[in-house]
mmCIF file of N, CA and C in Angstrom:
data_model
loop_
_atom_site.group_PDB
_atom_site.id
_atom_site.type_symbol
_atom_site.label_atom_id
_atom_site.label_comp_id
_atom_site.label_asym_id
_atom_site.label_seq_id
_atom_site.Cartn_x
_atom_site.Cartn_y
_atom_site.Cartn_z
ATOM 1 N N MET V 10 44.469 48.279 -21.657
ATOM 2 C CA MET V 10 45.347 47.171 -21.756
ATOM 3 C C MET V 10 44.839 46.012 -20.906
ATOM 4 N N LEU V 11 45.031 44.813 -21.400
ATOM 5 C CA LEU V 11 44.606 43.634 -20.670
ATOM 6 C C LEU V 11 45.643 43.265 -19.625
ATOM 7 N N LYS V 12 45.132 42.911 -18.436
ATOM 8 C CA LYS V 12 46.031 42.479 -17.371
ATOM 9 C C LYS V 12 46.041 40.960 -17.326
ATOM 10 N N ARG V 13 47.176 40.415 -17.115
ATOM 11 C CA ARG V 13 47.267 38.973 -16.965
ATOM 12 C C ARG V 13 46.923 38.603 -15.538
ATOM 13 N N GLN V 14 46.146 37.544 -15.396
ATOM 14 C CA GLN V 14 45.810 37.077 -14.056
ATOM 15 C C GLN V 14 46.951 36.212 -13.546
ATOM 16 N N ALA V 15 47.268 36.388 -12.282
ATOM 17 C CA ALA V 15 48.344 35.605 -11.679
ATOM 18 C C ALA V 15 47.858 34.174 -11.476
ATOM 19 N N ILE V 16 48.697 33.222 -11.802
ATOM 20 C CA ILE V 16 48.366 31.808 -11.611
ATOM 21 C C ILE V 16 48.654 31.458 -10.166
ATOM 22 N N ASP V 17 47.654 30.872 -9.537
ATOM 23 C CA ASP V 17 47.800 30.479 -8.136
ATOM 24 C C ASP V 17 48.711 29.264 -8.066
ATOM 25 N N GLU V 18 49.795 29.370 -7.339
ATOM 26 C CA GLU V 18 50.783 28.299 -7.240
ATOM 27 C C GLU V 18 50.259 27.098 -6.443
ATOM 28 N N THR V 19 49.218 27.285 -5.607
ATOM 29 C CA THR V 19 48.749 26.207 -4.743
ATOM 30 C C THR V 19 47.833 25.235 -5.469
ATOM 31 N N GLU V 20 47.267 25.612 -6.586
ATOM 32 C CA GLU V 20 46.370 24.722 -7.319
ATOM 33 C C GLU V 20 47.153 23.613 -7.984
ATOM 34 N N ALA V 21 46.625 22.401 -7.867
ATOM 35 C CA ALA V 21 47.262 21.267 -8.516
ATOM 36 C C ALA V 21 46.942 21.308 -10.000
ATOM 37 N N PRO V 22 47.913 20.968 -10.822
ATOM 38 C CA PRO V 22 47.632 20.979 -12.259
ATOM 39 C C PRO V 22 46.656 19.859 -12.618
ATOM 40 N N ALA V 23 45.876 20.093 -13.634
ATOM 41 C CA ALA V 23 44.905 19.092 -14.077
ATOM 42 C C ALA V 23 45.639 17.881 -14.640
ATOM 43 N N ALA V 24 45.015 16.717 -14.468
ATOM 44 C CA ALA V 24 45.602 15.491 -15.002
ATOM 45 C C ALA V 24 45.665 15.596 -16.519
ATOM 46 N N PRO V 25 46.643 14.941 -17.119
ATOM 47 C CA PRO V 25 46.727 15.007 -18.576
ATOM 48 C C PRO V 25 45.464 14.439 -19.222
ATOM 49 N N LEU V 26 45.016 15.036 -20.250
ATOM 50 C CA LEU V 26 43.819 14.655 -20.998
ATOM 51 C C LEU V 26 42.539 14.772 -20.171
ATOM 52 N N SER V 27 42.548 15.585 -19.143
ATOM 53 C CA SER V 27 41.359 15.790 -18.326
ATOM 54 C C SER V 27 40.650 17.049 -18.777
ATOM 55 N N ASN V 28 39.327 16.980 -18.815
ATOM 56 C CA ASN V 28 38.565 18.167 -19.179
ATOM 57 C C ASN V 28 38.037 18.885 -17.938
ATOM 58 N N GLY V 29 38.443 18.426 -16.741
ATOM 59 C CA GLY V 29 38.021 19.083 -15.504
ATOM 60 C C GLY V 29 36.580 18.786 -15.126
ATOM 61 N N GLY V 30 36.011 17.718 -15.667
ATOM 62 C CA GLY V 30 34.629 17.373 -15.372
ATOM 63 C C GLY V 30 34.480 16.673 -14.026
ATOM 64 N N PRO V 31 33.284 16.214 -13.715
ATOM 65 C CA PRO V 31 33.041 15.565 -12.427
ATOM 66 C C PRO V 31 33.769 14.225 -12.343
ATOM 67 N N PRO V 32 33.992 13.737 -11.133
ATOM 68 C CA PRO V 32 34.674 12.442 -11.004
ATOM 69 C C PRO V 32 33.818 11.318 -11.582
ATOM 70 N N LEU V 33 34.469 10.294 -12.050
ATOM 71 C CA LEU V 33 33.761 9.186 -12.684
ATOM 72 C C LEU V 33 33.384 8.090 -11.711
ATOM 73 N N ASP V 34 33.795 8.208 -10.461
ATOM 74 C CA ASP V 34 33.446 7.196 -9.462
ATOM 75 C C ASP V 34 31.970 7.288 -9.131
ATOM 76 N N ASP V 35 31.288 6.142 -9.222
ATOM 77 C CA ASP V 35 29.878 6.086 -8.874
ATOM 78 C C ASP V 35 29.723 6.001 -7.367
ATOM 79 N N SER V 36 28.521 6.266 -6.916
ATOM 80 C CA SER V 36 28.235 6.074 -5.502
ATOM 81 C C SER V 36 28.260 4.575 -5.205
ATOM 82 N N PRO V 37 28.418 4.189 -3.944
ATOM 83 C CA PRO V 37 28.484 2.754 -3.639
ATOM 84 C C PRO V 37 27.218 2.022 -4.095
ATOM 85 N N ARG V 38 27.431 0.868 -4.653
ATOM 86 C CA ARG V 38 26.300 0.067 -5.138
ATOM 87 C C ARG V 38 25.738 -0.770 -4.000
ATOM 88 N N PRO V 39 24.436 -1.017 -3.982
ATOM 89 C CA PRO V 39 23.850 -1.787 -2.884
ATOM 90 C C PRO V 39 24.331 -3.232 -2.835
ATOM 91 N N TRP V 40 24.825 -3.779 -3.939
ATOM 92 C CA TRP V 40 25.271 -5.173 -3.953
ATOM 93 C C TRP V 40 26.755 -5.302 -3.633
ATOM 94 N N GLY V 41 27.447 -4.195 -3.397
ATOM 95 C CA GLY V 41 28.845 -4.241 -3.000
ATOM 96 C C GLY V 41 29.784 -4.131 -4.181
ATOM 97 N N ASP V 42 31.054 -4.393 -3.915
ATOM 98 C CA ASP V 42 32.099 -4.213 -4.923
ATOM 99 C C ASP V 42 32.392 -5.467 -5.731
ATOM 100 N N ASN V 43 31.825 -6.597 -5.365
ATOM 101 C CA ASN V 43 32.204 -7.858 -5.984
ATOM 102 C C ASN V 43 31.317 -8.284 -7.141
ATOM 103 N N GLY V 44 30.548 -7.422 -7.699
ATOM 104 C CA GLY V 44 29.680 -7.788 -8.814
ATOM 105 C C GLY V 44 28.252 -8.034 -8.359
ATOM 106 N N ILE V 45 27.357 -8.079 -9.305
ATOM 107 C CA ILE V 45 25.936 -8.183 -8.992
ATOM 108 C C ILE V 45 25.562 -9.572 -8.515
ATOM 109 N N GLY V 46 26.080 -10.609 -9.156
ATOM 110 C CA GLY V 46 25.718 -11.974 -8.759
ATOM 111 C C GLY V 46 24.224 -12.179 -8.865
ATOM 112 N N ASN V 47 23.609 -12.669 -7.810
ATOM 113 C CA ASN V 47 22.158 -12.877 -7.821
ATOM 114 C C ASN V 47 21.478 -11.909 -6.847
ATOM 115 N N TYR V 48 21.992 -10.699 -6.780
ATOM 116 C CA TYR V 48 21.462 -9.673 -5.885
ATOM 117 C C TYR V 48 19.977 -9.425 -6.096
ATOM 118 N N PHE V 49 19.550 -9.314 -7.346
ATOM 119 C CA PHE V 49 18.161 -8.958 -7.624
ATOM 120 C C PHE V 49 17.205 -10.101 -7.300
ATOM 121 N N GLU V 50 17.663 -11.351 -7.458
ATOM 122 C CA GLU V 50 16.823 -12.480 -7.064
ATOM 123 C C GLU V 50 16.625 -12.497 -5.545
ATOM 124 N N TRP V 51 17.719 -12.272 -4.800
ATOM 125 C CA TRP V 51 17.617 -12.236 -3.337
ATOM 126 C C TRP V 51 16.760 -11.070 -2.874
ATOM 127 N N LYS V 52 16.895 -9.931 -3.514
ATOM 128 C CA LYS V 52 16.103 -8.764 -3.135
ATOM 129 C C LYS V 52 14.618 -9.020 -3.365
ATOM 130 N N ALA V 53 14.277 -9.633 -4.496
ATOM 131 C CA ALA V 53 12.878 -9.938 -4.790
ATOM 132 C C ALA V 53 12.319 -10.958 -3.805
ATOM 133 N N ALA V 54 13.116 -11.976 -3.468
ATOM 134 C CA ALA V 54 12.665 -12.989 -2.512
ATOM 135 C C ALA V 54 12.477 -12.388 -1.125
ATOM 136 N N SER V 55 13.372 -11.497 -0.741
ATOM 137 C CA SER V 55 13.255 -10.842 0.563
ATOM 138 C C SER V 55 12.019 -9.951 0.624
ATOM 139 N N GLU V 56 11.782 -9.211 -0.437
ATOM 140 C CA GLU V 56 10.575 -8.367 -0.497
ATOM 141 C C GLU V 56 9.320 -9.218 -0.364
ATOM 142 N N LYS V 57 9.290 -10.329 -1.067
ATOM 143 C CA LYS V 57 8.118 -11.195 -1.027
ATOM 144 C C LYS V 57 7.912 -11.787 0.363
ATOM 145 N N ALA V 58 9.004 -12.179 1.019
ATOM 146 C CA ALA V 58 8.902 -12.829 2.330
ATOM 147 C C ALA V 58 8.501 -11.850 3.435
ATOM 148 N N PHE V 59 8.996 -10.634 3.379
ATOM 149 C CA PHE V 59 8.767 -9.703 4.480
ATOM 150 C C PHE V 59 7.715 -8.640 4.187
ATOM 151 N N ASN V 60 7.534 -8.269 2.944
ATOM 152 C CA ASN V 60 6.639 -7.152 2.637
ATOM 153 C C ASN V 60 5.364 -7.548 1.906
ATOM 154 N N ASP V 61 5.373 -8.640 1.178
ATOM 155 C CA ASP V 61 4.180 -9.056 0.442
ATOM 156 C C ASP V 61 3.344 -10.023 1.278
ATOM 157 N N VAL V 62 3.048 -9.612 2.492
ATOM 158 C CA VAL V 62 2.281 -10.428 3.426
ATOM 159 C C VAL V 62 0.908 -9.771 3.570
ATOM 160 N N PRO V 63 -0.162 -10.550 3.627
ATOM 161 C CA PRO V 63 -1.473 -9.944 3.845
ATOM 162 C C PRO V 63 -1.480 -9.093 5.128
ATOM 163 N N TYR V 64 -2.254 -8.046 5.093
ATOM 164 C CA TYR V 64 -2.280 -7.064 6.177
ATOM 165 C C TYR V 64 -2.558 -7.707 7.531
ATOM 166 N N ASP V 65 -3.558 -8.544 7.604
ATOM 167 C CA ASP V 65 -3.926 -9.161 8.885
ATOM 168 C C ASP V 65 -2.791 -10.008 9.463
ATOM 169 N N ILE V 66 -2.107 -10.736 8.619
ATOM 170 C CA ILE V 66 -1.004 -11.568 9.090
ATOM 171 C C ILE V 66 0.162 -10.698 9.547
ATOM 172 N N ALA V 67 0.448 -9.640 8.807
ATOM 173 C CA ALA V 67 1.536 -8.733 9.191
ATOM 174 C C ALA V 67 1.248 -8.088 10.541
ATOM 175 N N VAL V 68 0.022 -7.657 10.766
ATOM 176 C CA VAL V 68 -0.338 -7.042 12.049
ATOM 177 C C VAL V 68 -0.237 -8.059 13.174
ATOM 178 N N MET V 69 -0.707 -9.286 12.940
ATOM 179 C CA MET V 69 -0.612 -10.332 13.953
ATOM 180 C C MET V 69 0.850 -10.606 14.311
ATOM 181 N N ARG V 70 1.711 -10.736 13.303
ATOM 182 C CA ARG V 70 3.128 -10.998 13.560
ATOM 183 C C ARG V 70 3.769 -9.824 14.301
ATOM 184 N N ALA V 71 3.434 -8.615 13.923
ATOM 185 C CA ALA V 71 4.007 -7.440 14.588
ATOM 186 C C ALA V 71 3.602 -7.384 16.051
ATOM 187 N N ARG V 72 2.348 -7.681 16.344
ATOM 188 C CA ARG V 72 1.883 -7.663 17.737
ATOM 189 C C ARG V 72 2.548 -8.762 18.562
ATOM 190 N N ARG V 73 2.643 -9.962 18.001
ATOM 191 C CA ARG V 73 3.298 -11.057 18.725
ATOM 192 C C ARG V 73 4.777 -10.752 18.952
ATOM 193 N N ALA V 74 5.427 -10.217 17.939
ATOM 194 C CA ALA V 74 6.841 -9.873 18.069
ATOM 195 C C ALA V 74 7.045 -8.809 19.150
ATOM 196 N N GLU V 75 6.188 -7.803 19.154
ATOM 197 C CA GLU V 75 6.297 -6.742 20.163
ATOM 198 C C GLU V 75 6.080 -7.291 21.569
ATOM 199 N N ALA V 76 5.161 -8.216 21.727
ATOM 200 C CA ALA V 76 4.890 -8.800 23.041
ATOM 201 C C ALA V 76 6.092 -9.581 23.570
ATOM 202 N N MET V 77 6.917 -10.126 22.649
ATOM 203 C CA MET V 77 8.092 -10.899 23.061
ATOM 204 C C MET V 77 9.362 -10.064 23.086
ATOM 205 N N GLY V 78 9.277 -8.806 22.669
ATOM 206 C CA GLY V 78 10.456 -7.949 22.643
ATOM 207 C C GLY V 78 11.319 -8.140 21.412
ATOM 208 N N LEU V 79 10.746 -8.699 20.353
ATOM 209 C CA LEU V 79 11.459 -8.908 19.104
ATOM 210 C C LEU V 79 10.987 -7.907 18.065
ATOM 211 N N THR V 80 11.758 -7.779 17.003
ATOM 212 C CA THR V 80 11.306 -6.963 15.885
ATOM 213 C C THR V 80 10.458 -7.826 14.956
ATOM 214 N N TYR V 81 9.714 -7.186 14.095
ATOM 215 C CA TYR V 81 8.901 -7.914 13.112
ATOM 216 C C TYR V 81 9.786 -8.801 12.254
ATOM 217 N N ARG V 82 10.920 -8.272 11.847
ATOM 218 C CA ARG V 82 11.833 -9.014 10.984
ATOM 219 C C ARG V 82 12.399 -10.241 11.707
ATOM 220 N N GLU V 83 12.792 -10.093 12.973
ATOM 221 C CA GLU V 83 13.314 -11.231 13.738
ATOM 222 C C GLU V 83 12.258 -12.324 13.887
ATOM 223 N N TYR V 84 11.044 -11.925 14.213
ATOM 224 C CA TYR V 84 9.970 -12.890 14.409
ATOM 225 C C TYR V 84 9.633 -13.610 13.100
ATOM 226 N N THR V 85 9.513 -12.855 12.023
ATOM 227 C CA THR V 85 9.190 -13.442 10.722
ATOM 228 C C THR V 85 10.319 -14.344 10.238
ATOM 229 N N LEU V 86 11.550 -13.945 10.473
ATOM 230 C CA LEU V 86 12.685 -14.768 10.072
ATOM 231 C C LEU V 86 12.684 -16.101 10.801
ATOM 232 N N GLU V 87 12.292 -16.105 12.059
ATOM 233 C CA GLU V 87 12.198 -17.351 12.813
ATOM 234 C C GLU V 87 11.135 -18.272 12.200
ATOM 235 N N ILE V 88 10.029 -17.716 11.782
ATOM 236 C CA ILE V 88 8.975 -18.510 11.137
ATOM 237 C C ILE V 88 9.474 -19.082 9.818
ATOM 238 N N LEU V 89 10.128 -18.247 9.010
ATOM 239 C CA LEU V 89 10.581 -18.681 7.693
ATOM 240 C C LEU V 89 11.726 -19.685 7.773
ATOM 241 N N GLU V 90 12.664 -19.481 8.699
ATOM 242 C CA GLU V 90 13.822 -20.366 8.774
ATOM 243 C C GLU V 90 13.515 -21.688 9.466
ATOM 244 N N ARG V 91 12.738 -21.629 10.559
ATOM 245 C CA ARG V 91 12.549 -22.827 11.370
ATOM 246 C C ARG V 91 11.128 -23.370 11.359
ATOM 247 N N GLY V 92 10.205 -22.604 10.807
ATOM 248 C CA GLY V 92 8.827 -23.068 10.737
ATOM 249 C C GLY V 92 8.134 -23.090 12.086
ATOM 250 N N ARG V 93 8.598 -22.288 13.025
ATOM 251 C CA ARG V 93 8.028 -22.276 14.374
ATOM 252 C C ARG V 93 7.475 -20.890 14.679
ATOM 253 N N TYR V 94 6.316 -20.884 15.274
ATOM 254 C CA TYR V 94 5.729 -19.656 15.793
ATOM 255 C C TYR V 94 6.128 -19.576 17.263
ATOM 256 N N LEU V 95 6.934 -18.601 17.616
ATOM 257 C CA LEU V 95 7.429 -18.481 18.982
ATOM 258 C C LEU V 95 6.325 -18.042 19.931
ATOM 259 N N SER V 96 6.437 -18.494 21.179
ATOM 260 C CA SER V 96 5.562 -18.000 22.238
ATOM 261 C C SER V 96 6.453 -17.600 23.404
ATOM 262 N N ALA V 97 6.038 -16.600 24.142
ATOM 263 C CA ALA V 97 6.866 -16.036 25.210
ATOM 264 C C ALA V 97 7.166 -17.062 26.299
ATOM 265 N N GLU V 98 6.219 -17.914 26.631
ATOM 266 C CA GLU V 98 6.409 -18.857 27.724
ATOM 267 C C GLU V 98 7.275 -20.050 27.305
ATOM 268 N N ALA V 99 6.947 -20.664 26.203
ATOM 269 C CA ALA V 99 7.593 -21.911 25.803
ATOM 270 C C ALA V 99 8.968 -21.698 25.169
ATOM 271 N N ASP V 100 9.216 -20.548 24.590
ATOM 272 C CA ASP V 100 10.449 -20.326 23.834
ATOM 273 C C ASP V 100 11.299 -19.207 24.411
ATOM 274 N N ALA V 101 11.351 -19.092 25.723
ATOM 275 C CA ALA V 101 12.098 -18.010 26.364
ATOM 276 C C ALA V 101 13.587 -18.078 26.041
ATOM 277 N N GLU V 102 14.142 -19.291 25.996
ATOM 278 C CA GLU V 102 15.569 -19.431 25.690
ATOM 279 C C GLU V 102 15.884 -18.983 24.271
ATOM 280 N N ARG V 103 15.052 -19.391 23.320
ATOM 281 C CA ARG V 103 15.278 -19.017 21.919
ATOM 282 C C ARG V 103 15.141 -17.507 21.741
ATOM 283 N N ILE V 104 14.194 -16.892 22.398
ATOM 284 C CA ILE V 104 14.006 -15.444 22.305
ATOM 285 C C ILE V 104 15.219 -14.728 22.873
ATOM 286 N N ALA V 105 15.733 -15.214 24.016
ATOM 287 C CA ALA V 105 16.932 -14.613 24.610
ATOM 288 C C ALA V 105 18.131 -14.747 23.667
ATOM 289 N N GLU V 106 18.232 -15.883 22.980
ATOM 290 C CA GLU V 106 19.324 -16.084 22.037
ATOM 291 C C GLU V 106 19.235 -15.108 20.863
ATOM 292 N N ILE V 107 18.034 -14.893 20.367
ATOM 293 C CA ILE V 107 17.840 -13.941 19.266
ATOM 294 C C ILE V 107 18.241 -12.542 19.711
ATOM 295 N N LYS V 108 17.873 -12.169 20.910
ATOM 296 C CA LYS V 108 18.215 -10.838 21.420
ATOM 297 C C LYS V 108 19.718 -10.688 21.622
ATOM 298 N N ARG V 109 20.407 -11.762 22.026
ATOM 299 C CA ARG V 109 21.858 -11.696 22.218
ATOM 300 C C ARG V 109 22.597 -11.509 20.893
ATOM 301 N N ARG V 110 22.021 -11.991 19.808
ATOM 302 C CA ARG V 110 22.674 -11.865 18.500
ATOM 303 C C ARG V 110 22.503 -10.491 17.873
ATOM 304 N N ARG V 111 21.742 -9.626 18.486
ATOM 305 C CA ARG V 111 21.560 -8.288 17.930
ATOM 306 C C ARG V 111 22.863 -7.512 17.978
ATOM 307 N N PRO V 112 23.081 -6.646 16.988
ATOM 308 C CA PRO V 112 24.290 -5.811 17.049
ATOM 309 C C PRO V 112 24.177 -4.803 18.186
ATOM 310 N N ILE V 113 25.317 -4.395 18.691
ATOM 311 C CA ILE V 113 25.344 -3.420 19.787
ATOM 312 C C ILE V 113 24.936 -2.060 19.229
ATOM 313 N N ARG V 114 24.043 -1.412 19.917
ATOM 314 C CA ARG V 114 23.593 -0.069 19.517
ATOM 315 C C ARG V 114 24.151 0.956 20.486
ATOM 316 N N TYR V 115 24.672 2.017 19.953
ATOM 317 C CA TYR V 115 25.229 3.062 20.805
ATOM 318 C C TYR V 115 24.346 4.269 20.807
#
């Protein structure tokens, strides 16, 4: 004889018209919740500005940035935004300002 299995009272009933499949929510999108906009144009421009740099120039910028206590990205951003190549002696105030704007790390 077949035995009936007891229904567990703690299980929530399935939503109406649900087949019990995986959730339909996607993982978070890199461009956020407000739509794509011009995300891909900005991403391509950022890649070109920071990553499509000749090797010798990238190494030079990395060494100069390290000597001033900046990251490669901070140093390169200063060049791209203001057109200035920072030096440790002449631009001490600007370097200190860049360091103050860094997020707090725990």
